[in-house]
Amino acid sequence: MASATAAGVSKTPAAPRRRKSVTGTRKTVAALFLLPALVLLGALVVYPIGYSVVRSFYDQSGDGFAGFDNYKALFTDEGIRTALKNNIIWVVFAPTVATALGLIFAVLTERVRWGTAFKLVVFMPMAISMLAAGIIFRLVYDQDPDKGVANAVWVGVHDTFVQSSAFPKAHPGRNSPLKAEGGGFVTKAPVQAGQPVLLPLVGVAPDQMPDSAKKAAPPRAEPGKITGTTWQDFTRGKGVGTPGAPDPSELGYAGMRIEAVKDGKVVASTTAGDDGSFTLPDKAAGAQLRLPASNFDEPYNGLDWLGPSLVTPAIIGSYIWMWAGFAMVLIAAGLAGVPRELLEAARVDGANEWQVFRRVTVPLLAPVLAVVAVTLMINVLKIFDLVFIIAPGSSQDDANVLALELYRKGFSEDQPGIASAIAVFLLLLVIPVMWFNIRRLRREVRR
């Protein structure tokens, strides 16, 4: 009976034993190890943020309480509004273009033999500091085509399709038979067949004359035709040469266009030869000869990349040059983890490469693309270096961004209250983007 009772009574479960830390570390020891990091974090991050928040409610002197006046200035000050508008442009376009280029580079170089070398070259700008990149692109965007690479290329392409004038500075000298009209020059009196016409000009340095130019030839009369010569009527040296007549050392205006104008209409036209000579048919008799304005157009000097209208897109271009490689490397890493079976299955089902890219590759890379885009958004919200270095003083107001305006208000204009308000505003803009990024990363870890 006693044994049955002993067998039927269940034993009381023992209290669960506390699990010790794997390393045997106590909480107090862990706190001591964390303390230096917490102190540094508080001193370098928490305290400056708190101080900036407090300082943003005070006036310029730091003694008077300004309330929300500094925050009102964020939306009423013209410079800050321009900076805010430019920041929106940066956030919309810079991360989008950089991510898109990174995706294209990653996908296109996946199967080529030299893909690794290409990725290395594209990623290399990341090794350059923002300061160095700013100096490089300040030179790239120089207005002078002889210095700026961008304008050198742009002018080269332009001049391939539109021929520029060789005589932008040419003009009539004293006692010239020509007079100014409509940007060009026209003879003061009508010309007659069989009578040679002299069209002297000055103002072009000998070393600026076309390479094909030859010594000016005196015109020869031809019955029933209008003949003449247009040339650079200038010989170096005082009292040397005869004004109004071609001298042995003077060059003809090779390629100069001449038009015969009668009653406001062009009845004939021709182009001067290498020696400046030209011939017009008899229907030009009684007309005035005109050297049209196209002969004297200033040479095309390219775009004003750092002018008010193009400075922000130009600086965004330099940013993309630096960060497209970063986007490419991260996307390429994500692409390496995409199951090849899915891509091959799509091709077997009849999808072409564009459909595979759009409907399979991009959806599978969506998490990576989102992380890259959000990371770049956080980065561009704080952009300062490139704008400060690349934008010249004349257009820095047009290229202004919030980080640059913070610097200007705090150091150049001595308005620390408004500068602190801009800093807090930037923090508020960055926090939602960071929160989104952290949430996405946690989701990826759970998977």
C-alpha positions as a LaTeX table, in Angstrom:
\begin{tabular}{lrrr}
\hline
Residue & $x$ (\AA) & $y$ (\AA) & $z$ (\AA) \\
\hline
Met1 & 0.00 & 0.00 & 0.00 \\
Ala2 & 2.77 & 2.37 & 0.92 \\
Ser3 & 4.65 & 1.43 & $-2.23$ \\
Ala4 & 1.56 & 2.09 & $-4.36$ \\
Thr5 & 1.10 & 5.45 & $-2.76$ \\
Ala6 & 4.73 & 6.27 & $-3.34$ \\
Ala7 & 4.41 & 5.19 & $-6.94$ \\
Gly8 & 1.22 & 7.20 & $-7.56$ \\
Val9 & 2.43 & 10.49 & $-6.08$ \\
Ser10 & 4.24 & 12.62 & $-8.63$ \\
Lys11 & 7.42 & 14.37 & $-7.64$ \\
Thr12 & 7.40 & 18.19 & $-7.35$ \\
Pro13 & 9.30 & 19.69 & $-10.35$ \\
Ala14 & 12.53 & 21.36 & $-9.45$ \\
Ala15 & 12.81 & 25.14 & $-9.97$ \\
Pro16 & 14.46 & 26.04 & $-13.32$ \\
Arg17 & 18.11 & 26.81 & $-12.95$ \\
Arg18 & 19.31 & 30.16 & $-14.20$ \\
Arg19 & 21.35 & 29.87 & $-17.35$ \\
Lys20 & 24.70 & 31.44 & $-17.08$ \\
Ser21 & 26.13 & 33.59 & $-19.77$ \\
Val22 & 28.16 & 31.62 & $-22.28$ \\
Thr23 & 31.19 & 33.69 & $-21.44$ \\
Gly24 & 30.37 & 33.83 & $-17.76$ \\
Thr25 & 30.14 & 37.63 & $-17.86$ \\
Arg26 & 28.08 & 39.34 & $-15.20$ \\
Lys27 & 25.81 & 42.30 & $-15.94$ \\
Thr28 & 27.99 & 44.68 & $-13.99$ \\
Val29 & 31.07 & 43.62 & $-15.93$ \\
Ala30 & 29.17 & 44.00 & $-19.23$ \\
Ala31 & 28.04 & 47.48 & $-18.16$ \\
Leu32 & 31.63 & 48.45 & $-17.35$ \\
Phe33 & 32.77 & 47.35 & $-20.79$ \\
Leu34 & 29.95 & 49.29 & $-22.45$ \\
Leu35 & 30.45 & 52.42 & $-20.36$ \\
Pro36 & 33.32 & 53.95 & $-22.43$ \\
Ala37 & 31.32 & 53.46 & $-25.64$ \\
Leu38 & 28.21 & 54.97 & $-24.04$ \\
Val39 & 30.20 & 57.94 & $-22.76$ \\
Leu40 & 31.67 & 58.57 & $-26.21$ \\
Leu41 & 28.26 & 58.14 & $-27.82$ \\
Gly42 & 26.74 & 60.61 & $-25.40$ \\
Ala43 & 29.56 & 63.11 & $-25.78$ \\
Leu44 & 29.85 & 62.95 & $-29.57$ \\
Val45 & 26.24 & 62.29 & $-30.63$ \\
Val46 & 23.58 & 62.75 & $-27.94$ \\
Tyr47 & 24.97 & 65.94 & $-26.38$ \\
Pro48 & 25.53 & 67.79 & $-29.72$ \\
Ile49 & 22.02 & 66.86 & $-30.86$ \\
Gly50 & 20.48 & 68.02 & $-27.60$ \\
Tyr51 & 22.52 & 71.22 & $-27.58$ \\
Ser52 & 21.53 & 71.98 & $-31.21$ \\
Val53 & 17.87 & 71.48 & $-30.36$ \\
Val54 & 18.12 & 73.85 & $-27.38$ \\
Arg55 & 20.23 & 76.37 & $-29.33$ \\
Ser56 & 17.69 & 76.47 & $-32.17$ \\
Phe57 & 15.20 & 78.22 & $-29.84$ \\
Tyr58 & 17.54 & 81.11 & $-29.04$ \\
Asp59 & 18.36 & 84.29 & $-30.93$ \\
Gln60 & 21.64 & 85.33 & $-32.54$ \\
Ser61 & 23.23 & 86.41 & $-29.26$ \\
Gly62 & 22.32 & 83.15 & $-27.53$ \\
Asp63 & 20.81 & 84.97 & $-24.55$ \\
Gly64 & 17.27 & 85.74 & $-25.73$ \\
Phe65 & 14.61 & 83.07 & $-26.24$ \\
Ala66 & 13.35 & 83.23 & $-29.85$ \\
Gly67 & 10.75 & 80.48 & $-29.72$ \\
Phe68 & 9.92 & 79.10 & $-33.15$ \\
Asp69 & 11.19 & 82.17 & $-35.04$ \\
Asn70 & 14.26 & 80.30 & $-36.27$ \\
Tyr71 & 12.07 & 77.50 & $-37.61$ \\
Lys72 & 9.78 & 80.02 & $-39.30$ \\
Ala73 & 12.85 & 81.38 & $-41.09$ \\
Leu74 & 13.33 & 77.96 & $-42.70$ \\
Phe75 & 10.27 & 78.65 & $-44.85$ \\
Thr76 & 10.50 & 82.43 & $-45.23$ \\
Asp77 & 14.21 & 83.03 & $-45.87$ \\
Glu78 & 14.85 & 83.05 & $-49.64$ \\
Gly79 & 18.26 & 81.39 & $-49.38$ \\
Ile80 & 16.93 & 78.54 & $-47.24$ \\
Arg81 & 13.95 & 78.02 & $-49.56$ \\
Thr82 & 16.31 & 77.75 & $-52.53$ \\
Ala83 & 18.41 & 75.26 & $-50.56$ \\
Leu84 & 15.32 & 73.23 & $-49.69$ \\
Lys85 & 14.20 & 73.18 & $-53.33$ \\
Asn86 & 17.64 & 72.03 & $-54.46$ \\
Asn87 & 17.69 & 69.33 & $-51.77$ \\
Ile88 & 14.42 & 67.98 & $-53.15$ \\
Ile89 & 15.98 & 67.89 & $-56.64$ \\
Trp90 & 18.99 & 66.08 & $-55.22$ \\
Val91 & 16.90 & 63.51 & $-53.33$ \\
Val92 & 14.71 & 62.78 & $-56.37$ \\
Phe93 & 17.30 & 62.57 & $-59.12$ \\
Ala94 & 20.74 & 61.70 & $-57.68$ \\
Pro95 & 19.81 & 58.39 & $-55.93$ \\
Thr96 & 17.48 & 57.38 & $-58.78$ \\
Val97 & 20.04 & 57.89 & $-61.55$ \\
Ala98 & 22.94 & 56.43 & $-59.53$ \\
Thr99 & 20.90 & 53.32 & $-58.63$ \\
Ala100 & 19.67 & 52.89 & $-62.21$ \\
Leu101 & 23.20 & 53.15 & $-63.60$ \\
Gly102 & 24.48 & 50.75 & $-60.96$ \\
Leu103 & 21.78 & 48.25 & $-61.92$ \\
Ile104 & 22.57 & 48.57 & $-65.63$ \\
Phe105 & 26.32 & 48.19 & $-65.06$ \\
Ala106 & 25.84 & 45.20 & $-62.76$ \\
Val107 & 23.56 & 43.36 & $-65.19$ \\
Leu108 & 25.50 & 44.14 & $-68.38$ \\
Thr109 & 28.90 & 43.21 & $-66.94$ \\
Glu110 & 27.71 & 39.97 & $-65.38$ \\
Arg111 & 28.50 & 37.80 & $-68.40$ \\
Val112 & 31.39 & 39.60 & $-70.08$ \\
Arg113 & 34.97 & 38.51 & $-69.58$ \\
Trp114 & 36.24 & 41.99 & $-68.70$ \\
Gly115 & 33.35 & 42.68 & $-66.31$ \\
Thr116 & 35.57 & 42.68 & $-63.21$ \\
Ala117 & 37.97 & 45.21 & $-64.73$ \\
Phe118 & 35.05 & 47.44 & $-65.73$ \\
Lys119 & 33.57 & 47.28 & $-62.23$ \\
Leu120 & 36.96 & 48.19 & $-60.77$ \\
Val121 & 37.19 & 51.27 & $-63.01$ \\
Val122 & 33.62 & 52.38 & $-62.21$ \\
Phe123 & 34.13 & 51.84 & $-58.48$ \\
Met124 & 37.48 & 53.64 & $-58.42$ \\
Pro125 & 36.01 & 57.17 & $-57.92$ \\
Met126 & 34.79 & 56.00 & $-54.50$ \\
Ala127 & 38.45 & 56.00 & $-53.43$ \\
Ile128 & 38.64 & 59.74 & $-54.14$ \\
Ser129 & 37.62 & 62.21 & $-51.44$ \\
Met130 & 34.78 & 64.65 & $-52.05$ \\
Leu131 & 37.32 & 67.48 & $-51.95$ \\
Ala132 & 39.45 & 65.94 & $-54.71$ \\
Ala133 & 36.37 & 65.09 & $-56.79$ \\
Gly134 & 35.14 & 68.67 & $-56.44$ \\
Ile135 & 38.45 & 70.07 & $-57.67$ \\
Ile136 & 38.48 & 67.63 & $-60.59$ \\
Phe137 & 34.99 & 68.58 & $-61.71$ \\
Arg138 & 35.62 & 72.29 & $-61.21$ \\
Leu139 & 38.23 & 71.87 & $-63.94$ \\
Val140 & 36.03 & 69.54 & $-66.02$ \\
Tyr141 & 33.27 & 72.17 & $-66.11$ \\
Asp142 & 35.59 & 75.10 & $-66.91$ \\
Gln143 & 34.03 & 77.44 & $-69.48$ \\
Asp144 & 37.18 & 77.56 & $-71.64$ \\
Pro145 & 37.15 & 74.55 & $-74.05$ \\
Asp146 & 40.96 & 74.53 & $-73.90$ \\
Lys147 & 40.73 & 73.74 & $-70.16$ \\
Gly148 & 37.33 & 72.17 & $-69.48$ \\
Val149 & 36.83 & 68.61 & $-70.78$ \\
Ala150 & 33.04 & 68.94 & $-70.85$ \\
Asn151 & 33.09 & 71.98 & $-73.11$ \\
Ala152 & 35.94 & 70.57 & $-75.21$ \\
Val153 & 33.74 & 67.57 & $-76.05$ \\
Trp154 & 30.61 & 69.69 & $-76.45$ \\
Val155 & 32.31 & 72.21 & $-78.76$ \\
Gly156 & 33.89 & 69.39 & $-80.78$ \\
Val157 & 30.49 & 67.80 & $-81.38$ \\
His158 & 28.92 & 71.19 & $-82.18$ \\
Asp159 & 31.63 & 72.17 & $-84.65$ \\
Thr160 & 31.29 & 68.81 & $-86.40$ \\
Phe161 & 27.78 & 69.75 & $-87.51$ \\
Val162 & 27.93 & 73.57 & $-87.46$ \\
Gln163 & 31.00 & 75.24 & $-88.90$ \\
Ser164 & 32.20 & 78.16 & $-86.84$ \\
Ser165 & 33.40 & 81.45 & $-88.29$ \\
Ala166 & 37.11 & 82.07 & $-88.75$ \\
Phe167 & 36.77 & 85.87 & $-88.71$ \\
Pro168 & 34.82 & 86.91 & $-85.57$ \\
Lys169 & 36.89 & 90.10 & $-85.05$ \\
Ala170 & 37.12 & 91.24 & $-88.68$ \\
His171 & 35.76 & 94.71 & $-89.51$ \\
Pro172 & 36.29 & 97.50 & $-92.08$ \\
Gly173 & 39.22 & 99.87 & $-91.60$ \\
Arg174 & 39.45 & 103.60 & $-92.35$ \\
Asn175 & 38.18 & 104.81 & $-95.71$ \\
Ser176 & 36.72 & 101.38 & $-96.40$ \\
Pro177 & 34.21 & 100.79 & $-99.22$ \\
Leu178 & 32.17 & 98.76 & $-96.72$ \\
Lys179 & 29.66 & 99.84 & $-94.09$ \\
Ala180 & 28.09 & 97.91 & $-91.21$ \\
Glu181 & 24.60 & 96.44 & $-91.72$ \\
Gly182 & 22.70 & 93.74 & $-89.83$ \\
Gly183 & 25.75 & 92.25 & $-88.13$ \\
Gly184 & 27.63 & 92.04 & $-91.43$ \\
Phe185 & 29.04 & 94.54 & $-93.91$ \\
Val186 & 27.81 & 95.79 & $-97.29$ \\
Thr187 & 29.39 & 97.91 & $-100.05$ \\
Lys188 & 28.43 & 101.56 & $-99.97$ \\
Ala189 & 27.81 & 101.63 & $-103.73$ \\
Pro190 & 26.49 & 99.08 & $-106.27$ \\
Val191 & 29.08 & 97.12 & $-108.24$ \\
Gln192 & 29.34 & 96.91 & $-112.00$ \\
Ala193 & 30.39 & 94.06 & $-114.30$ \\
Gly194 & 33.96 & 94.25 & $-115.53$ \\
Gln195 & 35.06 & 96.46 & $-112.64$ \\
Pro196 & 37.16 & 94.71 & $-109.94$ \\
Val197 & 35.90 & 95.07 & $-106.36$ \\
Leu198 & 38.16 & 95.40 & $-103.36$ \\
Leu199 & 36.75 & 94.36 & $-99.95$ \\
Pro200 & 39.49 & 95.03 & $-97.36$ \\
Leu201 & 39.01 & 94.14 & $-93.70$ \\
Val202 & 41.15 & 94.39 & $-90.58$ \\
Gly203 & 41.02 & 92.99 & $-87.06$ \\
Val204 & 42.22 & 89.39 & $-87.48$ \\
Ala205 & 45.70 & 88.53 & $-86.23$ \\
Pro206 & 47.87 & 86.73 & $-88.81$ \\
Asp207 & 48.18 & 83.66 & $-86.57$ \\
Gln208 & 44.36 & 83.48 & $-86.36$ \\
Met209 & 43.85 & 83.31 & $-90.11$ \\
Pro210 & 42.74 & 79.95 & $-91.57$ \\
Asp211 & 45.55 & 77.51 & $-92.35$ \\
Ser212 & 44.41 & 77.41 & $-95.98$ \\
Ala213 & 44.76 & 81.21 & $-96.43$ \\
Lys214 & 47.22 & 82.29 & $-99.11$ \\
Lys215 & 48.67 & 85.63 & $-100.16$ \\
Ala216 & 45.94 & 87.96 & $-101.36$ \\
Ala217 & 45.75 & 88.22 & $-105.13$ \\
Pro218 & 44.83 & 91.55 & $-106.81$ \\
Pro219 & 41.54 & 91.06 & $-108.71$ \\
Arg220 & 41.50 & 90.82 & $-112.48$ \\
Ala221 & 38.70 & 92.31 & $-114.49$ \\
Glu222 & 36.56 & 89.87 & $-116.49$ \\
Pro223 & 33.96 & 91.07 & $-118.99$ \\
Gly224 & 30.38 & 90.39 & $-117.89$ \\
Lys225 & 31.41 & 89.26 & $-114.40$ \\
Ile226 & 31.95 & 90.72 & $-110.98$ \\
Thr227 & 35.42 & 89.91 & $-109.69$ \\
Gly228 & 37.13 & 91.01 & $-106.52$ \\
Thr229 & 39.27 & 90.20 & $-103.51$ \\
Thr230 & 38.61 & 90.26 & $-99.78$ \\
Trp231 & 41.70 & 90.22 & $-97.59$ \\
Gln232 & 43.33 & 91.26 & $-94.34$ \\
Asp233 & 44.46 & 94.79 & $-95.20$ \\
Phe234 & 47.17 & 95.05 & $-92.59$ \\
Thr235 & 50.94 & 94.75 & $-92.73$ \\
Arg236 & 53.05 & 94.84 & $-89.57$ \\
Gly237 & 55.30 & 97.87 & $-89.17$ \\
Lys238 & 54.65 & 101.60 & $-89.32$ \\
Gly239 & 54.25 & 102.99 & $-92.80$ \\
Val240 & 54.59 & 99.56 & $-94.39$ \\
Gly241 & 52.11 & 98.50 & $-97.09$ \\
Thr242 & 49.49 & 100.34 & $-99.10$ \\
Pro243 & 46.04 & 100.75 & $-97.49$ \\
Gly244 & 43.18 & 99.62 & $-99.72$ \\
Ala245 & 45.34 & 97.40 & $-101.95$ \\
Pro246 & 46.65 & 93.84 & $-101.46$ \\
Asp247 & 50.31 & 93.78 & $-100.39$ \\
Pro248 & 52.64 & 90.77 & $-100.86$ \\
Ser249 & 52.58 & 89.88 & $-97.13$ \\
Glu250 & 48.80 & 90.19 & $-96.69$ \\
Leu251 & 46.54 & 87.12 & $-96.67$ \\
Gly252 & 43.19 & 86.58 & $-98.32$ \\
Tyr253 & 40.06 & 85.73 & $-96.32$ \\
Ala254 & 39.77 & 82.11 & $-97.40$ \\
Gly255 & 36.19 & 80.85 & $-97.24$ \\
Met256 & 34.57 & 84.28 & $-96.78$ \\
Arg257 & 30.98 & 84.21 & $-98.05$ \\
Ile258 & 29.94 & 87.04 & $-100.39$ \\
Glu259 & 26.35 & 87.77 & $-101.45$ \\
Ala260 & 25.01 & 90.09 & $-104.14$ \\
Val261 & 21.92 & 91.88 & $-102.81$ \\
Lys262 & 19.48 & 93.74 & $-105.04$ \\
Asp263 & 16.22 & 95.22 & $-103.71$ \\
Gly264 & 16.70 & 93.30 & $-100.44$ \\
Lys265 & 17.04 & 89.93 & $-102.20$ \\
Val266 & 20.14 & 87.79 & $-102.69$ \\
Val267 & 20.55 & 87.37 & $-106.46$ \\
Ala268 & 23.92 & 85.58 & $-106.36$ \\
Ser269 & 26.44 & 84.31 & $-103.84$ \\
Thr270 & 29.90 & 82.77 & $-103.75$ \\
Thr271 & 32.76 & 81.86 & $-101.42$ \\
Ala272 & 36.20 & 83.44 & $-101.58$ \\
Gly273 & 39.10 & 81.25 & $-102.58$ \\
Asp274 & 42.23 & 80.65 & $-100.51$ \\
Asp275 & 43.72 & 83.90 & $-101.84$ \\
Gly276 & 40.55 & 85.86 & $-101.09$ \\
Ser277 & 39.49 & 86.17 & $-104.73$ \\
Phe278 & 35.89 & 85.66 & $-105.82$ \\
Thr279 & 33.75 & 85.81 & $-108.96$ \\
Leu280 & 30.04 & 86.51 & $-109.35$ \\
Pro281 & 27.91 & 86.16 & $-112.53$ \\
Asp282 & 26.63 & 89.13 & $-114.55$ \\
Lys283 & 23.25 & 89.13 & $-112.76$ \\
Ala284 & 25.08 & 90.58 & $-109.76$ \\
Ala285 & 25.71 & 93.79 & $-111.75$ \\
Gly286 & 24.01 & 96.77 & $-110.10$ \\
Ala287 & 23.76 & 94.96 & $-106.74$ \\
Gln288 & 25.52 & 95.70 & $-103.49$ \\
Leu289 & 27.95 & 93.09 & $-102.23$ \\
Arg290 & 27.33 & 91.90 & $-98.70$ \\
Leu291 & 29.55 & 90.01 & $-96.30$ \\
Pro292 & 26.82 & 88.34 & $-94.18$ \\
Ala293 & 26.92 & 88.20 & $-90.39$ \\
Ser294 & 27.63 & 84.46 & $-90.45$ \\
Asn295 & 31.21 & 85.32 & $-91.46$ \\
Phe296 & 31.74 & 87.14 & $-88.17$ \\
Asp297 & 29.91 & 85.02 & $-85.61$ \\
Glu298 & 31.82 & 84.50 & $-82.39$ \\
Pro299 & 33.15 & 80.92 & $-82.13$ \\
Tyr300 & 30.91 & 78.57 & $-80.17$ \\
Asn301 & 32.28 & 78.39 & $-76.65$ \\
Gly302 & 30.14 & 75.59 & $-75.23$ \\
Leu303 & 27.73 & 75.64 & $-72.30$ \\
Asp304 & 28.02 & 77.57 & $-69.08$ \\
Trp305 & 27.98 & 74.41 & $-66.95$ \\
Leu306 & 28.46 & 76.32 & $-63.71$ \\
Gly307 & 26.00 & 79.09 & $-64.57$ \\
Pro308 & 22.76 & 79.60 & $-62.60$ \\
Ser309 & 20.64 & 77.28 & $-64.76$ \\
Leu310 & 22.99 & 74.27 & $-65.06$ \\
Val311 & 25.07 & 74.34 & $-61.88$ \\
Thr312 & 22.84 & 71.96 & $-59.86$ \\
Pro313 & 22.54 & 69.29 & $-62.64$ \\
Ala314 & 26.31 & 69.59 & $-63.23$ \\
Ile315 & 27.12 & 68.95 & $-59.56$ \\
Ile316 & 24.63 & 66.06 & $-59.45$ \\
Gly317 & 26.50 & 64.61 & $-62.44$ \\
Ser318 & 29.76 & 64.66 & $-60.46$ \\
Tyr319 & 28.02 & 62.96 & $-57.52$ \\
Ile320 & 26.68 & 60.21 & $-59.79$ \\
Trp321 & 30.19 & 59.72 & $-61.20$ \\
Met322 & 31.37 & 58.99 & $-57.66$ \\
Trp323 & 28.49 & 56.89 & $-56.32$ \\
Ala324 & 27.30 & 54.86 & $-59.31$ \\
Gly325 & 30.16 & 52.44 & $-58.58$ \\
Phe326 & 28.96 & 52.01 & $-54.99$ \\
Ala327 & 25.45 & 51.17 & $-56.24$ \\
Met328 & 26.87 & 48.79 & $-58.85$ \\
Val329 & 28.92 & 46.79 & $-56.32$ \\
Leu330 & 25.99 & 46.30 & $-53.93$ \\
Ile331 & 23.59 & 45.38 & $-56.72$ \\
Ala332 & 26.14 & 43.00 & $-58.25$ \\
Ala333 & 26.43 & 41.27 & $-54.87$ \\
Gly334 & 22.64 & 40.91 & $-54.76$ \\
Leu335 & 22.58 & 39.69 & $-58.33$ \\
Ala336 & 25.07 & 36.94 & $-57.46$ \\
Gly337 & 22.52 & 35.55 & $-55.00$ \\
Val338 & 19.64 & 35.43 & $-57.50$ \\
Pro339 & 18.73 & 31.78 & $-58.30$ \\
Arg340 & 19.80 & 31.07 & $-61.89$ \\
Glu341 & 17.05 & 28.48 & $-62.21$ \\
Leu342 & 14.42 & 31.22 & $-62.20$ \\
Leu343 & 16.16 & 33.13 & $-64.97$ \\
Glu344 & 16.64 & 30.01 & $-67.08$ \\
Ala345 & 13.03 & 28.96 & $-66.51$ \\
Ala346 & 11.84 & 32.34 & $-67.76$ \\
Arg347 & 13.98 & 32.00 & $-70.90$ \\
Val348 & 12.70 & 28.47 & $-71.50$ \\
Asp349 & 9.13 & 29.81 & $-71.25$ \\
Gly350 & 9.91 & 32.15 & $-74.15$ \\
Ala351 & 10.78 & 35.40 & $-72.37$ \\
Asn352 & 13.35 & 37.59 & $-74.10$ \\
Glu353 & 16.21 & 39.24 & $-72.20$ \\
Trp354 & 14.30 & 42.49 & $-71.63$ \\
Gln355 & 11.34 & 40.59 & $-70.17$ \\
Val356 & 13.65 & 38.51 & $-67.96$ \\
Phe357 & 15.29 & 41.69 & $-66.73$ \\
Arg358 & 12.04 & 43.58 & $-66.12$ \\
Arg359 & 9.85 & 40.80 & $-64.73$ \\
Val360 & 12.33 & 38.51 & $-62.97$ \\
Thr361 & 15.67 & 40.21 & $-62.24$ \\
Val362 & 14.38 & 43.58 & $-61.03$ \\
Pro363 & 11.65 & 42.16 & $-58.72$ \\
Leu364 & 14.18 & 39.76 & $-57.16$ \\
Leu365 & 16.62 & 42.64 & $-56.64$ \\
Ala366 & 13.95 & 44.97 & $-55.22$ \\
Pro367 & 15.21 & 44.68 & $-51.59$ \\
Val368 & 18.78 & 45.47 & $-52.63$ \\
Leu369 & 17.68 & 48.34 & $-54.87$ \\
Ala370 & 15.65 & 49.80 & $-52.01$ \\
Val371 & 18.61 & 49.65 & $-49.60$ \\
Val372 & 20.91 & 51.31 & $-52.16$ \\
Ala373 & 18.41 & 54.05 & $-53.01$ \\
Val374 & 17.62 & 54.81 & $-49.36$ \\
Thr375 & 21.32 & 54.87 & $-48.42$ \\
Leu376 & 22.00 & 57.35 & $-51.22$ \\
Met377 & 19.02 & 59.47 & $-50.14$ \\
Ile378 & 20.50 & 59.79 & $-46.65$ \\
Asn379 & 23.83 & 60.66 & $-48.23$ \\
Val380 & 22.49 & 63.41 & $-50.52$ \\
Leu381 & 20.50 & 65.04 & $-47.73$ \\
Lys382 & 23.88 & 65.84 & $-46.14$ \\
Ile383 & 25.70 & 66.81 & $-49.36$ \\
Phe384 & 28.01 & 69.76 & $-48.80$ \\
Asp385 & 31.53 & 69.26 & $-50.14$ \\
Leu386 & 30.80 & 69.05 & $-53.85$ \\
Val387 & 28.47 & 72.06 & $-53.85$ \\
Phe388 & 30.87 & 74.19 & $-51.83$ \\
Ile389 & 33.87 & 73.38 & $-54.05$ \\
Ile390 & 32.38 & 73.13 & $-57.55$ \\
Ala391 & 29.88 & 76.01 & $-57.56$ \\
Pro392 & 31.64 & 79.37 & $-58.16$ \\
Gly393 & 30.75 & 82.33 & $-56.01$ \\
Ser394 & 28.57 & 83.85 & $-58.75$ \\
Ser395 & 26.21 & 80.85 & $-58.81$ \\
Gln396 & 26.65 & 79.36 & $-55.33$ \\
Asp397 & 23.32 & 80.86 & $-54.26$ \\
Asp398 & 21.62 & 78.98 & $-57.12$ \\
Ala399 & 23.33 & 75.69 & $-56.18$ \\
Asn400 & 22.68 & 76.11 & $-52.46$ \\
Val401 & 21.65 & 73.09 & $-50.35$ \\
Leu402 & 20.65 & 72.81 & $-46.69$ \\
Ala403 & 24.05 & 71.63 & $-45.44$ \\
Leu404 & 25.80 & 74.50 & $-47.24$ \\
Glu405 & 23.23 & 77.00 & $-45.95$ \\
Leu406 & 23.82 & 75.66 & $-42.42$ \\
Tyr407 & 27.55 & 76.38 & $-42.83$ \\
Arg408 & 26.92 & 79.84 & $-44.24$ \\
Lys409 & 24.43 & 80.81 & $-41.52$ \\
Gly410 & 26.61 & 79.46 & $-38.73$ \\
Phe411 & 30.02 & 80.75 & $-39.83$ \\
Ser412 & 29.69 & 83.41 & $-42.52$ \\
Glu413 & 26.55 & 85.23 & $-41.36$ \\
Asp414 & 26.92 & 84.53 & $-37.61$ \\
Gln415 & 23.36 & 83.28 & $-37.09$ \\
Pro416 & 23.88 & 80.18 & $-34.90$ \\
Gly417 & 20.20 & 79.95 & $-33.96$ \\
Ile418 & 19.05 & 79.55 & $-37.56$ \\
Ala419 & 22.00 & 77.25 & $-38.27$ \\
Ser420 & 20.94 & 75.01 & $-35.37$ \\
Ala421 & 17.35 & 75.01 & $-36.65$ \\
Ile422 & 18.59 & 73.86 & $-40.08$ \\
Ala423 & 20.62 & 71.11 & $-38.39$ \\
Val424 & 17.57 & 69.89 & $-36.45$ \\
Phe425 & 15.45 & 70.08 & $-39.62$ \\
Leu426 & 18.03 & 67.96 & $-41.49$ \\
Leu427 & 17.98 & 65.43 & $-38.65$ \\
Leu428 & 14.19 & 65.22 & $-38.85$ \\
Leu429 & 14.45 & 64.62 & $-42.61$ \\
Val430 & 17.05 & 61.87 & $-42.20$ \\
Ile431 & 15.33 & 59.97 & $-39.35$ \\
Pro432 & 12.36 & 58.58 & $-41.38$ \\
Val433 & 14.67 & 57.42 & $-44.15$ \\
Met434 & 17.00 & 55.75 & $-41.64$ \\
Trp435 & 14.05 & 54.12 & $-39.88$ \\
Phe436 & 12.81 & 52.73 & $-43.19$ \\
Asn437 & 16.27 & 51.36 & $-43.96$ \\
Ile438 & 16.65 & 49.72 & $-40.53$ \\
Arg439 & 13.23 & 48.08 & $-40.78$ \\
Arg440 & 14.07 & 46.66 & $-44.17$ \\
Leu441 & 17.40 & 45.33 & $-42.93$ \\
Arg442 & 15.70 & 43.64 & $-39.96$ \\
Arg443 & 13.21 & 42.03 & $-42.31$ \\
Glu444 & 16.04 & 40.67 & $-44.40$ \\
Val445 & 17.77 & 39.25 & $-41.30$ \\
Arg446 & 14.58 & 37.43 & $-40.24$ \\
Arg447 & 14.34 & 35.76 & $-43.60$ \\
\hline
\end{tabular}
